[in-house]
mmCIF file of C-alpha atoms in Angstrom:
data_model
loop_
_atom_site.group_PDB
_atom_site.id
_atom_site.type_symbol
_atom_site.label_atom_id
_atom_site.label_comp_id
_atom_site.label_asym_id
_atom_site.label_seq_id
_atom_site.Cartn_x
_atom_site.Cartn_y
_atom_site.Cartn_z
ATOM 1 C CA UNK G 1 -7.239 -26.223 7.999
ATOM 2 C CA UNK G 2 -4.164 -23.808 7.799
ATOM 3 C CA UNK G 3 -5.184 -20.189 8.417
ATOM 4 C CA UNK G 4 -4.197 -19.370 4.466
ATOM 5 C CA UNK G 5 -7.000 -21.795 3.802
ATOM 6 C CA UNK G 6 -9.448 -19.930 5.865
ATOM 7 C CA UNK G 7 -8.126 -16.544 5.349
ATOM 8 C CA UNK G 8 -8.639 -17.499 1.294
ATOM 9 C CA UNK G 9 -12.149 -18.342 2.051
ATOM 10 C CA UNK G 10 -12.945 -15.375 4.403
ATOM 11 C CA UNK G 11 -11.909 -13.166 0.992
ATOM 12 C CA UNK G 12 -14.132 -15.076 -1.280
ATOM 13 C CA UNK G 13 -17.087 -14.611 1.092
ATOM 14 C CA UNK G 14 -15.987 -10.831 1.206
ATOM 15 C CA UNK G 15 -15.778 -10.740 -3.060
ATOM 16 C CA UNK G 16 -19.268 -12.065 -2.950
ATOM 17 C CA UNK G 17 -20.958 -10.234 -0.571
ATOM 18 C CA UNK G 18 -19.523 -6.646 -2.479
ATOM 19 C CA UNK G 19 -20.848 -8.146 -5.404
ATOM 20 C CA UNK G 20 -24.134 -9.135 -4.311
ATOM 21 C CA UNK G 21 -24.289 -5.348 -2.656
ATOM 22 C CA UNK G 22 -23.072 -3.400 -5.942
ATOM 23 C CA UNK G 23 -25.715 -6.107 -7.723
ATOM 24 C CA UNK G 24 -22.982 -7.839 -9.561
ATOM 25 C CA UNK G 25 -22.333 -11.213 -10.390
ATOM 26 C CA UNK G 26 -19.593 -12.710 -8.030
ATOM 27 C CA UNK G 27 -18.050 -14.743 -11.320
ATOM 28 C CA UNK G 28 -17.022 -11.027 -13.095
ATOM 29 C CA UNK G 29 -14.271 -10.909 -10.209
ATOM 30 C CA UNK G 30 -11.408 -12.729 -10.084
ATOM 31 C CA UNK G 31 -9.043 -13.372 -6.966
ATOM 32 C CA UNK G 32 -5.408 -11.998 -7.310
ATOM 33 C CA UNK G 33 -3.076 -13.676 -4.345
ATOM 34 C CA UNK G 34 -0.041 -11.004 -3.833
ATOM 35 C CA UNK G 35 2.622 -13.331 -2.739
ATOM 36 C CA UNK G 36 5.059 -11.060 -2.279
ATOM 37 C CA UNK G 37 7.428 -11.194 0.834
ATOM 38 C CA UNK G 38 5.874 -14.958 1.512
ATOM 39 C CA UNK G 39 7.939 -18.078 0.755
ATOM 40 C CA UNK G 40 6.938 -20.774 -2.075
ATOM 41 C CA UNK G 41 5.318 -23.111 0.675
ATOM 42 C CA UNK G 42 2.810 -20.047 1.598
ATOM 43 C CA UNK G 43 2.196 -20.037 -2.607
ATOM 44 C CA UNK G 44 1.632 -24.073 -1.977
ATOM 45 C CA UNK G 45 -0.937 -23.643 0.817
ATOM 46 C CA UNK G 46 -2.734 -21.522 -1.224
ATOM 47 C CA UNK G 47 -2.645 -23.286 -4.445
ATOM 48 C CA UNK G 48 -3.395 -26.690 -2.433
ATOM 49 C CA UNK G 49 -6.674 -24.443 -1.430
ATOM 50 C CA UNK G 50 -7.633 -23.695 -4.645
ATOM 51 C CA UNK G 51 -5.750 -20.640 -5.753
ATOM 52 C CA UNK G 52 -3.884 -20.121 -9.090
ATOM 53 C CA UNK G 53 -3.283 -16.803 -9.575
ATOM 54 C CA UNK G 54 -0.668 -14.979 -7.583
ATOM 55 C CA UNK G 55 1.075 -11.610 -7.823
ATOM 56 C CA UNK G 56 4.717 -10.891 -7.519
ATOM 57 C CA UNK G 57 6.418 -7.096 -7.147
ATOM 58 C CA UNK G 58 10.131 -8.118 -7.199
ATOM 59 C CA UNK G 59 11.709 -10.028 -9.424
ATOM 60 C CA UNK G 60 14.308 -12.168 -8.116
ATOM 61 C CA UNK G 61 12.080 -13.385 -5.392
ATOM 62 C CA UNK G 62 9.566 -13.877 -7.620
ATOM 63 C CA UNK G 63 11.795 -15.498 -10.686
ATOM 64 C CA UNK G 64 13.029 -18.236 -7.351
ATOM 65 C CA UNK G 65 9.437 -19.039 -6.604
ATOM 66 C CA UNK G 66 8.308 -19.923 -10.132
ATOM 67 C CA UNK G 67 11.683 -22.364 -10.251
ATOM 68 C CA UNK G 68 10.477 -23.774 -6.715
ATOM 69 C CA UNK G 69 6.967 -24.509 -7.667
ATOM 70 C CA UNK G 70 7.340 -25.254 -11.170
ATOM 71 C CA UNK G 71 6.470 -28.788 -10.458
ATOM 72 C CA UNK G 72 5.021 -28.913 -6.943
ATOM 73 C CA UNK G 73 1.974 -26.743 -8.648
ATOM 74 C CA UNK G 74 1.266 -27.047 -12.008
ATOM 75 C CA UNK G 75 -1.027 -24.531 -13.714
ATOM 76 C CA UNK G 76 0.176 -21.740 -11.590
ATOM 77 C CA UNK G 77 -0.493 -17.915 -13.316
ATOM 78 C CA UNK G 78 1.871 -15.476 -12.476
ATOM 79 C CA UNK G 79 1.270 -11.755 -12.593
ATOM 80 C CA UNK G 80 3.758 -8.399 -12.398
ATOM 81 C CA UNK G 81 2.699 -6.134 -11.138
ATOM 82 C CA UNK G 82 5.512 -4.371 -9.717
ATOM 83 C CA UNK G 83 7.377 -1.088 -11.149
ATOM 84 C CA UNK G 84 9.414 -2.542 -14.009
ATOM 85 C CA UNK G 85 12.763 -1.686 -15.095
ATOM 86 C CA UNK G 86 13.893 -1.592 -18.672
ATOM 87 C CA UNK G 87 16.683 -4.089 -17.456
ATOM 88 C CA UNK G 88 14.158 -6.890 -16.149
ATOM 89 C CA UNK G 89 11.776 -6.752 -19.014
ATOM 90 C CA UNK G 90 13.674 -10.151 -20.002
ATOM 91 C CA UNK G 91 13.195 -12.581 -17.470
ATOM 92 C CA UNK G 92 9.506 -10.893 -16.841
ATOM 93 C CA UNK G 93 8.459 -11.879 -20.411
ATOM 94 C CA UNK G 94 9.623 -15.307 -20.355
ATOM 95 C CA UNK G 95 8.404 -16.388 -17.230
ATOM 96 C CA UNK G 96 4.899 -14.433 -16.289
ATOM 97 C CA UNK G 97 1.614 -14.554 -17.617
ATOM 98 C CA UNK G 98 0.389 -11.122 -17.126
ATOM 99 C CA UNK G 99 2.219 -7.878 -15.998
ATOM 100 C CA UNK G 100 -0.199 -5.290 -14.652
ATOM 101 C CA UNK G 101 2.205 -2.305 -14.596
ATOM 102 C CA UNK G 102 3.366 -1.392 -17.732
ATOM 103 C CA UNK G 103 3.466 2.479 -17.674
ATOM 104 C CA UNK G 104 5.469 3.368 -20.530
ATOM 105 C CA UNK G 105 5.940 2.306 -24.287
ATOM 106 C CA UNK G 106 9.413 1.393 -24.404
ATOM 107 C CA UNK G 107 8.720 -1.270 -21.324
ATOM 108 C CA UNK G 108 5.651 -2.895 -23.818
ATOM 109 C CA UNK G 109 8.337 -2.456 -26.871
ATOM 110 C CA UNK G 110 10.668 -4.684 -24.998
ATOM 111 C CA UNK G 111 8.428 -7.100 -23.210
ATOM 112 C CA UNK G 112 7.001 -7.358 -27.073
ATOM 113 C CA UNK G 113 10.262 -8.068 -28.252
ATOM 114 C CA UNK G 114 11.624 -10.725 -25.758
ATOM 115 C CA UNK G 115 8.225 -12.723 -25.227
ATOM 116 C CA UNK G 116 8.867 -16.111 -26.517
ATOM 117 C CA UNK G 117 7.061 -17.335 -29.510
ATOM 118 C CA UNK G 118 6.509 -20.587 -27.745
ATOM 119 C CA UNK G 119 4.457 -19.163 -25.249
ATOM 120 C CA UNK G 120 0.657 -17.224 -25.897
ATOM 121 C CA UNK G 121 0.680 -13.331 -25.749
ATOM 122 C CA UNK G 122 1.808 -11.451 -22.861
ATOM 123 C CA UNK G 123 -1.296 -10.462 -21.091
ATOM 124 C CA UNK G 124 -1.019 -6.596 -20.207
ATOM 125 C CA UNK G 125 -2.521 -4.020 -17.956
ATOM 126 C CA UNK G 126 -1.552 -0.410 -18.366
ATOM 127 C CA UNK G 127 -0.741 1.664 -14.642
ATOM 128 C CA UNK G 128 -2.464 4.737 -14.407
ATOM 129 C CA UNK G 129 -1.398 7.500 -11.876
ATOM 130 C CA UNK G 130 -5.445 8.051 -11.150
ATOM 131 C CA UNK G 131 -4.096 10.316 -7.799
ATOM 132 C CA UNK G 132 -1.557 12.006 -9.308
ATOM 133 C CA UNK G 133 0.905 10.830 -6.559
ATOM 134 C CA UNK G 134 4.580 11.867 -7.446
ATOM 135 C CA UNK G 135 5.622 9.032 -5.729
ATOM 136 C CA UNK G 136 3.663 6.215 -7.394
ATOM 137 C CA UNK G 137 4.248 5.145 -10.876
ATOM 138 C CA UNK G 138 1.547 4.747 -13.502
ATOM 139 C CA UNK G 139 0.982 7.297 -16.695
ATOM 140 C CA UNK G 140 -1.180 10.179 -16.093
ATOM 141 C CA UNK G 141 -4.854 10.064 -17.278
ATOM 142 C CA UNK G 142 -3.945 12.454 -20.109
ATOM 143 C CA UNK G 143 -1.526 10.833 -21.874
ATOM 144 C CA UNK G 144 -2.938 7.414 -21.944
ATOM 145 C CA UNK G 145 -5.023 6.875 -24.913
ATOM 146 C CA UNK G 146 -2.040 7.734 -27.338
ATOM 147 C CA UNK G 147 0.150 4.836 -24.709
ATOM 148 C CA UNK G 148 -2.721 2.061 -25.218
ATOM 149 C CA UNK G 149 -3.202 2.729 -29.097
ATOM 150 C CA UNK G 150 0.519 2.167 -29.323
ATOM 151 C CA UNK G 151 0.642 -1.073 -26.814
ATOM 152 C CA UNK G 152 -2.569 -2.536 -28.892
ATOM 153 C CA UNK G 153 -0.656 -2.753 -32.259
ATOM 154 C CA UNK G 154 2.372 -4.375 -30.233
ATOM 155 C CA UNK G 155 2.882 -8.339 -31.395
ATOM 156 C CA UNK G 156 2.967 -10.784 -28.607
ATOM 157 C CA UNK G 157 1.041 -8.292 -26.240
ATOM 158 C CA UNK G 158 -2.658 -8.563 -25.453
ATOM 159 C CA UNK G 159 -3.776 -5.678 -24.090
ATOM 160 C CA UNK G 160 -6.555 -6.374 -20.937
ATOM 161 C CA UNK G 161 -7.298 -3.341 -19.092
ATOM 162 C CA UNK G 162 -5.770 -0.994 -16.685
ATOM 163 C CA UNK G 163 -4.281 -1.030 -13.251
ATOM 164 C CA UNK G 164 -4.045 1.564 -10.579
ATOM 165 C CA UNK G 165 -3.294 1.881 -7.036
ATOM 166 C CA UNK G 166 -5.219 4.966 -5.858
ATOM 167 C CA UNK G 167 -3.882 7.239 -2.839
ATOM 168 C CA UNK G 168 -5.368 5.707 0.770
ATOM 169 C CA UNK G 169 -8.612 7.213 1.890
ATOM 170 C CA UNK G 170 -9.822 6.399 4.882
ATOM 171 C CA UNK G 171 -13.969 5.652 3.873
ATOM 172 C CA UNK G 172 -15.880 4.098 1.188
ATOM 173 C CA UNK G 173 -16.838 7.234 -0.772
ATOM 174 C CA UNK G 174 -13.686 8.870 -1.043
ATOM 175 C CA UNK G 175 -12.112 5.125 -1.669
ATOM 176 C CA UNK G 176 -14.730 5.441 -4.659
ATOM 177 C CA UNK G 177 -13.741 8.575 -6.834
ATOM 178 C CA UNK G 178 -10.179 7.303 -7.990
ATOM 179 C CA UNK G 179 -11.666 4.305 -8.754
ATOM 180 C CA UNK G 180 -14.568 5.451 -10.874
ATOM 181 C CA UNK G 181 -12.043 7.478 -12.370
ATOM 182 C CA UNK G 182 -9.678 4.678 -13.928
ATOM 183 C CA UNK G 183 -13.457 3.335 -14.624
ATOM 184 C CA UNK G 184 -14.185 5.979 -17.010
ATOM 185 C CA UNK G 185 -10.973 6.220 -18.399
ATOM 186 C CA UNK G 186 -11.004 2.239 -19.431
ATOM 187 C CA UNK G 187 -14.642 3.324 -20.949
ATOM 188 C CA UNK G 188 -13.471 5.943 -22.748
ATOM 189 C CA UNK G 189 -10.638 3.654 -24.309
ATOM 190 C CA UNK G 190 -13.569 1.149 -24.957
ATOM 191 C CA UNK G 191 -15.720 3.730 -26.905
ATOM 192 C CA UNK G 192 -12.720 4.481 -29.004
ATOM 193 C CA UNK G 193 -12.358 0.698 -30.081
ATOM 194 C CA UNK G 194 -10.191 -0.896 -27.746
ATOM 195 C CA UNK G 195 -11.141 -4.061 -26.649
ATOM 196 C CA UNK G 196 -10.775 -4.143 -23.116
ATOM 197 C CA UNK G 197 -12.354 -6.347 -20.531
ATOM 198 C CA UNK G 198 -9.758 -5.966 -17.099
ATOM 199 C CA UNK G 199 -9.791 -3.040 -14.244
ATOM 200 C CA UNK G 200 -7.246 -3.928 -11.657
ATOM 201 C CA UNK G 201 -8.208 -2.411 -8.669
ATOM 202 C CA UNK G 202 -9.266 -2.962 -5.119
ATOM 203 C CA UNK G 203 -6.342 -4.463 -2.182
ATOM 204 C CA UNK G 204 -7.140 -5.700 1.503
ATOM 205 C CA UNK G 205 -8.357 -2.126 2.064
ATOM 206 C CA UNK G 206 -10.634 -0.530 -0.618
ATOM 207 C CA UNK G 207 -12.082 -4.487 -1.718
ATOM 208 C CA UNK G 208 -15.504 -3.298 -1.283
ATOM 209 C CA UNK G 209 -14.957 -0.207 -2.851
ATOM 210 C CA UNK G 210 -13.330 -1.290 -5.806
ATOM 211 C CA UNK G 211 -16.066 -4.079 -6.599
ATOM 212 C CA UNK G 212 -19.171 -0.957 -6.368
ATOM 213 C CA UNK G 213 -16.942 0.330 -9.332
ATOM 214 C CA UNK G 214 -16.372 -2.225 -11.268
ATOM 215 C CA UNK G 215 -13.248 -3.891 -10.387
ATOM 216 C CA UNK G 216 -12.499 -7.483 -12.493
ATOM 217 C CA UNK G 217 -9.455 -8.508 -10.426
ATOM 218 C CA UNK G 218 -8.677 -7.469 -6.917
ATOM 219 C CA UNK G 219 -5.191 -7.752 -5.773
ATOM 220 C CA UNK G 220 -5.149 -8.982 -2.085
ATOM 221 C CA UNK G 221 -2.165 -9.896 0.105
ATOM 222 C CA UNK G 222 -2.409 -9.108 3.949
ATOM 223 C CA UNK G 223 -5.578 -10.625 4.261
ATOM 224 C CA UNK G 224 -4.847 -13.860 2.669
ATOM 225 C CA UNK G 225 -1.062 -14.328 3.701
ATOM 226 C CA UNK G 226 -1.220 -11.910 6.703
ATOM 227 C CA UNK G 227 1.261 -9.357 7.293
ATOM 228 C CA UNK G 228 4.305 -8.894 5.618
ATOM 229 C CA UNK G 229 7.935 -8.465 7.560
ATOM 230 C CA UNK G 230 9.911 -6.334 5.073
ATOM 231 C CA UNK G 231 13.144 -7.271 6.993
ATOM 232 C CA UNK G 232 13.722 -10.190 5.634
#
């Protein structure tokens, strides 16, 4: 068994047991693999042990992994979730499935525009800034209703949920509080009549965390692939 194989199914038992402690139904959470840095035969390993969905932050890497894989593993769902620039918008709506981090209009206007009409809706995620980190992208809290009314009406979008990637805190409770925040705010967007049914949230660190709040898809690299070496 290759140590992706077991690392995969140490995660799983990790998903379930937050679950079962935040009395939640281990189903309602879906496994994101966040490939990125690791080669299309790390992708294989995983796929060959049951994986399908994978996350990708940079493009090129990611665009030469889908053309590696294309038929080594069929049925493969590929996710952005990386900060997008209005010159990539392209290639990311013809070859991804979802994109997690759309934090502005004109980025949904163009991934809109350019998603082929062969393939089913573009499934999105809006990024929220829940920390208010000047470094981190994502909208702020304020100005996102008027952002996910406008992304809604967009053709060849589906709009899912939202995404965020809170400031590290170093225990459970203060993990929390972001997290219950981007909770509320997808709540709030609910009551007003959008149908959302995604909250990306919760990596290697905060897992637990994110479950207790509600998380539908944790995104969860270094303890599937192990860690990364930016160097290369």
């Amino acid at each position: 068994m290759s140590h992706i194989t077991e690392n995969l199914q140490a995660v799983h038992a990790a998903i379930v047991a937050a679950a079962r402690n935040a009395g939640r139904n281990p189903s309602d959470i879906a496994l994101l693999a966040v490939s990125k840095t690791f080669g299309p035969d790390a992708v294989l390993e995983a796929f060959n042990a049951g994986q399908r969905a994978f996350g990708e932050n940079y493009l090129q890497e990611a665009l030469d992994k889908i053309a590696a894989l294309q038929d080594k593993a069929p049925g493969l769902e590929w996710h952005f979730i990386g900060p997008i620039q209005s010159n990539k918008t392209r290639p990311i709506a013809e070859h991804f499935d979802w994109v997690h981090s759309v934090d502005r209009l004109k980025i949904a206007q163009r991934l809109s525009e350019q998603r082929p009409q062969h393939l089913p809706p573009l499934q999105i995620c809006l990024q929220v800034n829940i920390s208010g980190e000047a470094s981190k992208s994502g909208i702020a809290p304020e100005e996102l209703p008027a952002l996910a009314r406008a992304v809604s009406a967009l053709p060849r979008l589906a709009l899912r949920g939202l995404m965020a990637i809170p400031e590290p805190a170093g225990d459970e409770a203060a993990q929390r509080a972001p997290l219950r925040a981007l909770r509320q705010l997808a709540g709030q967007l609910r009551a007003d009549g959008l149908r959302l049914d995604t909250l990306s949230m919760g990596m290697s660190a905060d897992l637990a965390a994110a479950i207790a709040e509600g998380s539908t898809m944790v995104r969860i690299g270094t303890a599937i692939f192990g860690k990364r070496d930016y160097a290369n």
